[in-house]
XYZ file of C-alpha atoms in Angstrom:
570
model
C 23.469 135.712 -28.969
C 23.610 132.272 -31.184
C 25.341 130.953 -28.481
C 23.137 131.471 -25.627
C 20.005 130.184 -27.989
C 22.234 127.632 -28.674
C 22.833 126.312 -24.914
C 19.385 126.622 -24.182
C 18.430 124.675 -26.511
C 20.513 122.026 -25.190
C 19.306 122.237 -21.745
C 15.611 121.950 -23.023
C 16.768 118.371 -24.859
C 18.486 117.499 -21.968
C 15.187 117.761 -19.536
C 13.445 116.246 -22.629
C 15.598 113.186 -22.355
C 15.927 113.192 -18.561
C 11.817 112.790 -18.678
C 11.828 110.293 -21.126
C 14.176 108.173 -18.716
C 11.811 108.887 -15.535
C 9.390 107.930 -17.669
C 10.847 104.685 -18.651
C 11.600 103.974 -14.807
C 8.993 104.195 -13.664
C 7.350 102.038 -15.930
C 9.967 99.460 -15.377
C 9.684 100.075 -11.565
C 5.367 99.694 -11.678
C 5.939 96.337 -13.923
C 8.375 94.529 -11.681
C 6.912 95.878 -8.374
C 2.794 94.353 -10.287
C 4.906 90.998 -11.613
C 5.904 90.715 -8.108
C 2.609 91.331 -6.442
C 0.718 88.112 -6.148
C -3.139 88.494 -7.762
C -5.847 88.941 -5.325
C -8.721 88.606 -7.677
C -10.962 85.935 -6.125
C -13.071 83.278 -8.709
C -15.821 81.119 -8.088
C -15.499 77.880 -9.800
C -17.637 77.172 -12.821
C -19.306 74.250 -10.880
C -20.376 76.496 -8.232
C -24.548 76.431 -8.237
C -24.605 73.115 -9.778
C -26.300 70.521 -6.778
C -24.175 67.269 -6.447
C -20.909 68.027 -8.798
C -18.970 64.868 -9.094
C -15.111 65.210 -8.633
C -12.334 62.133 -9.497
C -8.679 62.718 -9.100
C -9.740 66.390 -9.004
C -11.330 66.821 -12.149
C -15.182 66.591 -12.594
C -17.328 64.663 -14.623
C -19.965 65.470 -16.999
C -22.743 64.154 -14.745
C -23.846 65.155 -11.619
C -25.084 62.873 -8.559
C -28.456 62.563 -6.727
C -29.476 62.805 -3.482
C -27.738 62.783 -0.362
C -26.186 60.459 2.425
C -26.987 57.020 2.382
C -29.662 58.418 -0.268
C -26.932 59.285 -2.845
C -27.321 58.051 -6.222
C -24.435 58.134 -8.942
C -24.918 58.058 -12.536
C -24.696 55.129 -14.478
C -22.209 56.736 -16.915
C -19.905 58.267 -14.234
C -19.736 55.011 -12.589
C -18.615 53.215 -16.014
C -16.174 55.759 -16.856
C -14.889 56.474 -13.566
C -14.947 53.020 -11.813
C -16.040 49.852 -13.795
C -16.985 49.732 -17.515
C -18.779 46.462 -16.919
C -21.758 47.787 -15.184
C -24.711 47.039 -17.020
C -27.841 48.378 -17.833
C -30.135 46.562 -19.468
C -33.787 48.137 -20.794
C -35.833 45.196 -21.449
C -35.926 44.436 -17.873
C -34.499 48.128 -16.640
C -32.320 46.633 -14.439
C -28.516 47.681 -13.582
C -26.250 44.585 -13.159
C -22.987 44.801 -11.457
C -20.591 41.725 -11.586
C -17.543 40.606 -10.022
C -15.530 37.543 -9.986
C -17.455 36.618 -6.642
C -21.099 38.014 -7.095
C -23.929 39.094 -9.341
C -26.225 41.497 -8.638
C -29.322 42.881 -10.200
C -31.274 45.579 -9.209
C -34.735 46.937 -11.102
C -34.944 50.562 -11.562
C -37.638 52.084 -8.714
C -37.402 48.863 -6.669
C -36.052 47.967 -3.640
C -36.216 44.371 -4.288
C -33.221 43.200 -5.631
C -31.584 39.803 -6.790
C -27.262 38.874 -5.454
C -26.671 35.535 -6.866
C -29.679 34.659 -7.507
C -31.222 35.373 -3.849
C -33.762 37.660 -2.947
C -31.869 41.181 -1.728
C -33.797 43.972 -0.438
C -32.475 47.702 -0.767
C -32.594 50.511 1.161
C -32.584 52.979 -1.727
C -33.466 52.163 -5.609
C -32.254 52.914 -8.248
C -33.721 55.511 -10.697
C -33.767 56.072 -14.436
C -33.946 60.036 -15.056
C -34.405 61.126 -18.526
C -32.946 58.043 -19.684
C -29.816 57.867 -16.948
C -29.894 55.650 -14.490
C -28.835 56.188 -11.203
C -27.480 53.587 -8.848
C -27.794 53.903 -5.326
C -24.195 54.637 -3.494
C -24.343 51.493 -0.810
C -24.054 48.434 -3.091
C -21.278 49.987 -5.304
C -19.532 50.682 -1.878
C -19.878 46.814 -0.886
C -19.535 45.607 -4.364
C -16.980 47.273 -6.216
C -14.735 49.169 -2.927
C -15.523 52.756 -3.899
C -15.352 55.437 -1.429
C -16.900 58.835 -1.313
C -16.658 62.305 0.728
C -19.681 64.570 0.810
C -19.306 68.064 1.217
C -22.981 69.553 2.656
C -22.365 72.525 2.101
C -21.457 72.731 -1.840
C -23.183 69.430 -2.627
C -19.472 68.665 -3.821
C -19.041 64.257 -4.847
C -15.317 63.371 -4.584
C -15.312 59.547 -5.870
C -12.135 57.463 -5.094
C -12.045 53.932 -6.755
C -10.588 50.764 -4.883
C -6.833 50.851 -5.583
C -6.659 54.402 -5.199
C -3.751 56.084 -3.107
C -4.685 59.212 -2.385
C -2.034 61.755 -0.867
C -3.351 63.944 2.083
C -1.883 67.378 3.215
C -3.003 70.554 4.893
C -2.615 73.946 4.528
C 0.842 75.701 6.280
C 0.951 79.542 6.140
C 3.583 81.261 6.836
C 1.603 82.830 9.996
C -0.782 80.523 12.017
C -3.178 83.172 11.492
C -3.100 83.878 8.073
C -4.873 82.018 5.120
C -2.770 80.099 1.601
C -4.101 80.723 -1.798
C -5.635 78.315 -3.552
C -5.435 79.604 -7.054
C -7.136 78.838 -11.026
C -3.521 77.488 -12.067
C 0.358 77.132 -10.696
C 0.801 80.589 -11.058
C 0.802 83.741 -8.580
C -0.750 86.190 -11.254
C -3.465 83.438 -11.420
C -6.810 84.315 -9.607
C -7.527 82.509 -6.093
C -10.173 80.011 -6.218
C -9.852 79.674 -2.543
C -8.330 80.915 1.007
C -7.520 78.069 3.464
C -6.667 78.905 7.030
C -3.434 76.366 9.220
C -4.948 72.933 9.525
C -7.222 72.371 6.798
C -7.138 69.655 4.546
C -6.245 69.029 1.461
C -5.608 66.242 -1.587
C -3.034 66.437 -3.742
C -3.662 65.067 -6.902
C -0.534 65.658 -8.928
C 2.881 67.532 -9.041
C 3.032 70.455 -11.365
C 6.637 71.990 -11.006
C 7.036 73.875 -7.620
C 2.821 73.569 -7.510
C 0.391 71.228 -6.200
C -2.875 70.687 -7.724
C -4.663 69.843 -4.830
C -8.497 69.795 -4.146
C -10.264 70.243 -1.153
C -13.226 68.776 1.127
C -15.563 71.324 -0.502
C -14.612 70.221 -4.203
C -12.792 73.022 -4.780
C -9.650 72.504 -6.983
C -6.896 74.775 -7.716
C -2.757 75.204 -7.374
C -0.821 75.795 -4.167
C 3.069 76.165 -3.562
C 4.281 73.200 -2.529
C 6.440 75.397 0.601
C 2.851 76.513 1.893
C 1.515 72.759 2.747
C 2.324 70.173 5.027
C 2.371 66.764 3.527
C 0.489 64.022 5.855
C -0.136 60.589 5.078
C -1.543 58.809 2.142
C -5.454 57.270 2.272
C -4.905 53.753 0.334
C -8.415 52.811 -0.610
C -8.275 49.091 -0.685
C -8.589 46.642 -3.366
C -11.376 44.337 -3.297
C -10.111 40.915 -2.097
C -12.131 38.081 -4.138
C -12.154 34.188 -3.152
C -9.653 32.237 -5.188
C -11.147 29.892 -7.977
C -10.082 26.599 -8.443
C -8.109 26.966 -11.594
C -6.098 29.607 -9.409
C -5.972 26.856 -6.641
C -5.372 23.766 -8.388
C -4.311 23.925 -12.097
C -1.932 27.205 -11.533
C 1.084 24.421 -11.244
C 0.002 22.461 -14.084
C -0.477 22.505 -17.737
C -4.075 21.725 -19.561
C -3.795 18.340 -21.604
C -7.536 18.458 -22.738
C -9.358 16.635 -25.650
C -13.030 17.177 -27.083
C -15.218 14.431 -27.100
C -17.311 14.803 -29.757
C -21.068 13.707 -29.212
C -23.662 13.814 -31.958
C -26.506 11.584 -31.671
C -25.284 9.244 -28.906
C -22.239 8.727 -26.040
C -19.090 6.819 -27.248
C -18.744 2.955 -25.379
C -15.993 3.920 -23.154
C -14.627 0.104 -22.971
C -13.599 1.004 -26.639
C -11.494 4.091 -25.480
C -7.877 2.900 -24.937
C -4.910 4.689 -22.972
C -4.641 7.886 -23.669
C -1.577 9.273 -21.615
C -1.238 12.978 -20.695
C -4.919 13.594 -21.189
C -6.052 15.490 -17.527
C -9.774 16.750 -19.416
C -12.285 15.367 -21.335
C -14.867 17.849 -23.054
C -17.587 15.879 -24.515
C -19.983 17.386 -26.712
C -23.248 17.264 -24.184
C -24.835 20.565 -24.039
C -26.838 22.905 -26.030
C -28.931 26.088 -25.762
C -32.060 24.973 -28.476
C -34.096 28.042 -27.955
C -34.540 31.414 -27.484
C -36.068 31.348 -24.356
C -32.878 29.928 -23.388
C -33.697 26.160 -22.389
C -30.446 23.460 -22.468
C -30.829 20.369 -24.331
C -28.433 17.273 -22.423
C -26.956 14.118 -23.992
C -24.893 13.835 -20.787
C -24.017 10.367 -19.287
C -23.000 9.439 -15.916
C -21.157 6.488 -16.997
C -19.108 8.467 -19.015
C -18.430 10.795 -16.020
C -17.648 8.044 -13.867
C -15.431 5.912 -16.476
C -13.657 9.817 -16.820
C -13.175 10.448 -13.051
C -12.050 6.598 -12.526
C -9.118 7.261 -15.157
C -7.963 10.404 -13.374
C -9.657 13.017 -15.973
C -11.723 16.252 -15.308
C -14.857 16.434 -17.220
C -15.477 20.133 -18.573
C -19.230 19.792 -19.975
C -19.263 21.692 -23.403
C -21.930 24.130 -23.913
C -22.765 25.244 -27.654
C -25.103 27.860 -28.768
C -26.366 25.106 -31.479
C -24.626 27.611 -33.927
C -28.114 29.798 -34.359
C -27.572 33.510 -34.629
C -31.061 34.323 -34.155
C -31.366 31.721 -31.319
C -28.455 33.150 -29.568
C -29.634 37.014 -30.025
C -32.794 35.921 -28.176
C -31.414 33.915 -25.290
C -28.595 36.309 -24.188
C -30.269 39.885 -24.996
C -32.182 39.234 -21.481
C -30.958 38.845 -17.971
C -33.805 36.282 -17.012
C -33.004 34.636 -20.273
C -29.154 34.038 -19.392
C -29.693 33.094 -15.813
C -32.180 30.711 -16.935
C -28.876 29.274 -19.032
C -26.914 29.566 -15.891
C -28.968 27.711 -13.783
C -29.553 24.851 -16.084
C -26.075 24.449 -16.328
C -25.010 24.943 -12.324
C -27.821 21.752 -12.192
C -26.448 20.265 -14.666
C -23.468 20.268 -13.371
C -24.522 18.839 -9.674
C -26.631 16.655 -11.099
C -23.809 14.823 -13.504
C -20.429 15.666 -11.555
C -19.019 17.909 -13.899
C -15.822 19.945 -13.045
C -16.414 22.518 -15.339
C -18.083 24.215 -18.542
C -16.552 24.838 -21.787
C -18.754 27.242 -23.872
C -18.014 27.189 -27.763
C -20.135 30.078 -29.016
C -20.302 29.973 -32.982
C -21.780 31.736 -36.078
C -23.078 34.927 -33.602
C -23.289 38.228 -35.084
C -21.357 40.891 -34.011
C -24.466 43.362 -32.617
C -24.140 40.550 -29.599
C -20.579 40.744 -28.687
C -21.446 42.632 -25.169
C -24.293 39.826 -24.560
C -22.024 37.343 -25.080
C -19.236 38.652 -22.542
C -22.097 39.907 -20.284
C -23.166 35.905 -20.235
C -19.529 35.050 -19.257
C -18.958 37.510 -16.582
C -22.603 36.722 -15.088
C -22.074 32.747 -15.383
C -18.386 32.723 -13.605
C -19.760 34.021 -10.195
C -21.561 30.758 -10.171
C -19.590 28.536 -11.682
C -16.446 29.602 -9.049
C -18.840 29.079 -6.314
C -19.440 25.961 -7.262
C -15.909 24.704 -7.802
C -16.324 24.598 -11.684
C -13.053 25.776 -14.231
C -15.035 27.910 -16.601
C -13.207 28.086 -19.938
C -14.509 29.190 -23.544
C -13.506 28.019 -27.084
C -12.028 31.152 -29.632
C -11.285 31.284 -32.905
C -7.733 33.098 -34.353
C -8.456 36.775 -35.335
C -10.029 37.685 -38.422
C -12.472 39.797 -40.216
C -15.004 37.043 -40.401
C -18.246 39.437 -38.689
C -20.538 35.915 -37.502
C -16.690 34.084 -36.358
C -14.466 35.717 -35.238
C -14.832 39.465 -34.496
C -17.820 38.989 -32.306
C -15.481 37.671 -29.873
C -14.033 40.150 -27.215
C -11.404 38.150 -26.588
C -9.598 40.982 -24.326
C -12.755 41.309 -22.121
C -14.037 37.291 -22.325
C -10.048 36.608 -21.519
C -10.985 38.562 -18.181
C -13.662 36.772 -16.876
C -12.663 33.091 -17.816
C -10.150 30.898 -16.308
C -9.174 29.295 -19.394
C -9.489 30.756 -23.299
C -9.269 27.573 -25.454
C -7.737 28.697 -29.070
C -9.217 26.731 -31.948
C -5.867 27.263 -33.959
C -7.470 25.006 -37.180
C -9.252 25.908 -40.333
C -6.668 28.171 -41.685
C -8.011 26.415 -45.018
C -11.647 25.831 -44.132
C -14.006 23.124 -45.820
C -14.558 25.346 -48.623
C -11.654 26.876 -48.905
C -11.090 28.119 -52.889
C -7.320 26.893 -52.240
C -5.767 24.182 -51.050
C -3.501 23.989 -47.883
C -2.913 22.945 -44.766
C -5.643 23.212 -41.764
C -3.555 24.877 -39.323
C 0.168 25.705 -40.805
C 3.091 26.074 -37.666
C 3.475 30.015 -38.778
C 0.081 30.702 -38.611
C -0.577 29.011 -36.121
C 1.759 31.248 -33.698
C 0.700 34.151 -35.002
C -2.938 33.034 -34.275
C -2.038 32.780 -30.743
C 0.568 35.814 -30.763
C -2.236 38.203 -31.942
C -4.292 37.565 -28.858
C -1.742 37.675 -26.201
C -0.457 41.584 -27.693
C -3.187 42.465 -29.492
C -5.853 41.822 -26.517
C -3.562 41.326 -23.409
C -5.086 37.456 -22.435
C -2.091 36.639 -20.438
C -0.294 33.400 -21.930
C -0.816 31.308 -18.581
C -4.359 31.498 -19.684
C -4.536 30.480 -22.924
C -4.618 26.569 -24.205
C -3.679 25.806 -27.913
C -6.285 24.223 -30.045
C -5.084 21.148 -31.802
C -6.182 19.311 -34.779
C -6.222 15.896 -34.648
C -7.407 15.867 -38.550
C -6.633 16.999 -41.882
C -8.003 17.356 -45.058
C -7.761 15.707 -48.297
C -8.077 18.109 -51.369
C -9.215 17.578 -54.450
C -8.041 19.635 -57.480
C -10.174 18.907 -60.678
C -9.224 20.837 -64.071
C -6.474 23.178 -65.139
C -4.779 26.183 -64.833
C -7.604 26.968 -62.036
C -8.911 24.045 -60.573
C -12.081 23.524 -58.621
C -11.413 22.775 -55.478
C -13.083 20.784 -52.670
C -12.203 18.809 -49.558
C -12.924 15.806 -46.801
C -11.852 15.750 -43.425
C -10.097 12.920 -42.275
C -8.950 11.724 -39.112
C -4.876 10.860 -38.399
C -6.152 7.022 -38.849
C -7.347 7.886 -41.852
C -5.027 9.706 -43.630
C -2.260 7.214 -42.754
C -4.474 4.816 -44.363
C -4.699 6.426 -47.869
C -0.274 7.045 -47.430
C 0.497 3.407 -47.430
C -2.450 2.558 -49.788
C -0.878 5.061 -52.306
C 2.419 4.400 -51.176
C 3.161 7.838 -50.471
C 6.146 9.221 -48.532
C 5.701 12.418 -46.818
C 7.439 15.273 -47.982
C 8.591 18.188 -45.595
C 6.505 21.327 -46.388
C 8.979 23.470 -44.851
C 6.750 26.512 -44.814
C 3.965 24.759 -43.199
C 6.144 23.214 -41.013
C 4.541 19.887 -41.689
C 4.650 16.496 -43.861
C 2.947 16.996 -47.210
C 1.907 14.472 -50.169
C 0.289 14.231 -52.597
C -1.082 11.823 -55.611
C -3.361 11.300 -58.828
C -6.482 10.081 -58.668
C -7.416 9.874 -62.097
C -7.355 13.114 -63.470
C -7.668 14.796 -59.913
C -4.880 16.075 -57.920
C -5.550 15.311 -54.338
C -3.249 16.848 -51.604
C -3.112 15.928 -47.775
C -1.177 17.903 -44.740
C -0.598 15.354 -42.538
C -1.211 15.588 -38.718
C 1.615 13.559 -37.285
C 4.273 13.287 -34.455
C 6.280 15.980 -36.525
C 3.017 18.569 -36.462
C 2.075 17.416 -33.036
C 5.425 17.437 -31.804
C 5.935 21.215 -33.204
C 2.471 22.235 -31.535
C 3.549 21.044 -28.113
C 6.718 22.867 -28.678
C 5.032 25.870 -29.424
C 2.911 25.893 -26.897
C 5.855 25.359 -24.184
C 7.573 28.404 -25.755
C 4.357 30.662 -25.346
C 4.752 29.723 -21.987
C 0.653 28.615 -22.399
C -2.134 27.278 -20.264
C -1.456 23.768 -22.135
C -3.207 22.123 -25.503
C -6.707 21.069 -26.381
C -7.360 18.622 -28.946
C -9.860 18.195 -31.498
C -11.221 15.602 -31.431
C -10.838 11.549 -29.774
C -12.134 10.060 -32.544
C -9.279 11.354 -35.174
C -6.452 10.407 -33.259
C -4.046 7.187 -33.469
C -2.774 6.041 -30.373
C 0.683 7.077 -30.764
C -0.789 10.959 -30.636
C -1.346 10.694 -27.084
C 2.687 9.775 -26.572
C 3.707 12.945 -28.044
C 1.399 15.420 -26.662
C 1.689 14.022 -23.242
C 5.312 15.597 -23.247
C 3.116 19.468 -22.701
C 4.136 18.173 -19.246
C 7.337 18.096 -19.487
């Protein structure tokens, strides 16, 4: 009898464990056969109910469009991020401003009246300012910046595609002509479909995920396909705004900037007492300032000087200060009407005396105006390139100096300019607590290194400010000595070297002659700007591979300086 209970037992664990395994199985079986199964749960996109969604490179933005058609209105903010940063808006005058190296145009929020360099434009749709965003009519961003757009009617659906843009076009392949591809929420088959699209329709592809595409289509809606179940077509190549060459890119692109500043205070130099100066291609005097805020341009400009400049082969390149007023500049360039009364002055200016271009040395601006100050440049070079004029502007090196130097954009100015001059002097400034040299060789190339990596001005562009003066220091007292300085011009300070009979001494860190003397109890020290520095400048300048030299100014330099820095041609 045990044994029977025994081998029933057994049995009993044996079906246990046989139902256990069926179990199992059948588990195993229903997992693989669901993994397999592709997910038929249809979505609606998030967007879905929202009225003009806007859509770039298949993702959307965080503002939505107006309007419709030619009636279709994009949001300043979407247009900036998506398409040009540069658009402006500016409230005192609620006008959007769009720029290019050809045209500016300005357009006043609910008007149809509109301004393109300077000319009377009249719209067929205006712009609108909606709880603070303004929206810019479609047309003119079409003409003026190349953007395309597709419409989809039916899900109010804005796909925006900026000049440049190659866009790869494809449409859907089923397996069966009849049957539909899945669109789906992400490259996976367990992932929901977004969308069913029949043999034929199209699609953009956007990117390559793996064996997906992430593709969107004319409705807006985006997803994942496999890439076997489309047909790749051709690519749409929006294309790139073509602009008119400017001069600089017509005429100076083969040759190297030899310019020097003259420097014009109270009245214009006699140009019979100007000798040779060999090499020199520009003159920049001195002529031009902005003296209020209303933004009216004060001339000393001469058309003998002109004509004695244009009879000895040189360029004249009108400089234009900003008479070194923060508050005065702050007024005249927070205002569209306020800069293009600037402009203007200057494009008559310009007719009026000959000139062949402007040189604009902005100084001592605070920082709150950096964008005014590139929006000024970028409106003024439309003009300036239609009227055949090499628009250039005067930087300082890099520093942390707020009214100097770091109101200066030099990546965006470097843009918009043909020619970035860089005022490589004042390393030790007037009032410098130490003494030293005003522009040492080392920091001098980093001063121009830090602005070709730092803010991508391309080399070609930039011209290398040179000093054609030093400073003589005086030390007074001990172990810390009060310090103070006079600039001197190269005449000058080879004046005071014979009178002392001093010979210079190679300052090998400075990479320049150094000397120095008593003067009674005072310790005065001199850097001298000679062939050696000028010679090393040039050199530098030829290994940047740069836009040439600018020199500051006539007046300091001896006659022999024009031998050496003529060889920036060489």
């Amino acid at each position: 009898m045990g044994g029977i209970r025994l081998a029933r037992r057994k049995r009993r664990r044996g079906r246990g464990f046989m139902n256990i395994v069926v179990i199992i199985l059948a588990v195993l079986i229903g997992w693989t056969v669901s993994e397999r199964l592709p997910n038929r749960t249809h979505i609606t996109p998030d967007w879905k109910g929202m009225e003009k969604p806007i859509f770039v490179q298949g993702e959307m933005m965080s503002h939505a469009a107006l309007g419709e058609g030619e009636a279709l209105k994009l949001p300043l903010p979407a247009v900036q991020e998506a398409v040009d940063p540069h658009i402006w808006y500016e409230e005192e005058t609620a006008s959007v401003i769009i720029t290019t190296p050809d045209h500016v145009m300005r357009m006043g929020a609910e008007r149809e009246d509109a301004e393109l360099d300077g000319k009377a434009l009249t719209l067929k749709h205006a712009p609108e300012v909606i709880e603070g965003t303004p929206y810019i009519p479609v047309e003119p961003l079409q003409q003026y910046l190349g953007i395309a757009v597709h419409e989809d009617r039916s899900t109010g659906a804005v796909i925006l595609m900026r000049a440049g843009d190659s866009i790869q076009l494809a449409e859907a392949a089923p397996a069966k002509r009849d049957g539909t591809i899945a669109v789906r929420e992400s490259g996976s088959h367990k992932a929901p479909i977004v969308l069913d699209m029949k043999a034929g329709e199209r699609l953009r592809v956007w990117r390559e995920e793996g064996e997906w595409f992430y593709v969107q289509a004319d409705n807006g809606y985006t997803g994942y396909v496999k890439q076997d179940q489309v047909e790749l077509g051709g690519v749409k190549d929006i294309p790139v705004q073509a602009f008119t060459p400017s001069r600089a890119e017509l005429e100076w692109k083969d040759k190297q900037v030899n310019l020097v500043w003259e420097a014009v205070y109270s009245r214009n130099p006699n140009t019979a007492d100007i000798g040779p100066m060999p090499g020199v291609n520009v003159v920049s005097p001195t002529w031009f300032s902005i003296t209020s805020g209303t933004g009216e341009v004060k001339s000393k400009a001469a058309p003998a000087y002109v004509a004695w400049a244009h009879q000895r082969g040189y360029e004249v390149w009108g400089l234009l200060d900003n008479s070194f007023d923060p508050d005065l500049t702050t007024e005249a360039l927070s205002s569209y009407n306020r800069r293009s009364h600037i402009i203007q002055q200057m494009i008559a200016y310009a007719k009026q005396y000959r000139l062949d271009g402007i040189n604009i040395d902005f100084e001592n601006v605070y920082t709150a105006d950096k964008d005014h100050v590139v929006q000024f440049v970028r409106e003024f070079r439309p003009y300036a390139k239609a009227n055949g004029l090499i628009l250039s502007i005067d930087v300082t090196p890099k520093s942390n100096s707020e009214m100097w130097s770091v109101f200066l954009d030099r990546s965006r100015l470097g843009e918009a300019v043909d020619y970035m001059m860089v005022m490589a002097y004042d390393e030790h400034w007037a009032s410098s607590p130490r003494a030293g040299s005003v522009a040492s060789l080392p920091w001098t190339e980093v001063s121009v290194r830090r602005i070709i990596e730092e803010d991508g001005v391309p080399p070609s562009k930039l011209v290398l400010g040179i000093p054609l003066y030093t400073r003589v220091w005086t030390e007074t007292g001990g172990d810390e000595p009060k310090v103070s300085s006079s600039a001197v011009g190269m005449r000058r300070a080879q004046e005071i070297v014979k009178e002392q009979k001093l010979e210079g001494v190679l300052d090998e860190r400075a990479g320049q002659n150094y000397v120095e003397y008593k003067d009674g109890d005072d310790t005065m020290r001199i850097w001298l700007e000679d062939e050696l520095s000028l010679q090393s400048r040039v050199d530098l300048a030829q290994r940047l591979e740069l836009g040439g030299i600018a020199t500051w100014n006539r007046s300091f330099a001896l006659p022999e300086a024009w031998d050496v820095l003529k060889s920036v041609h060489e």
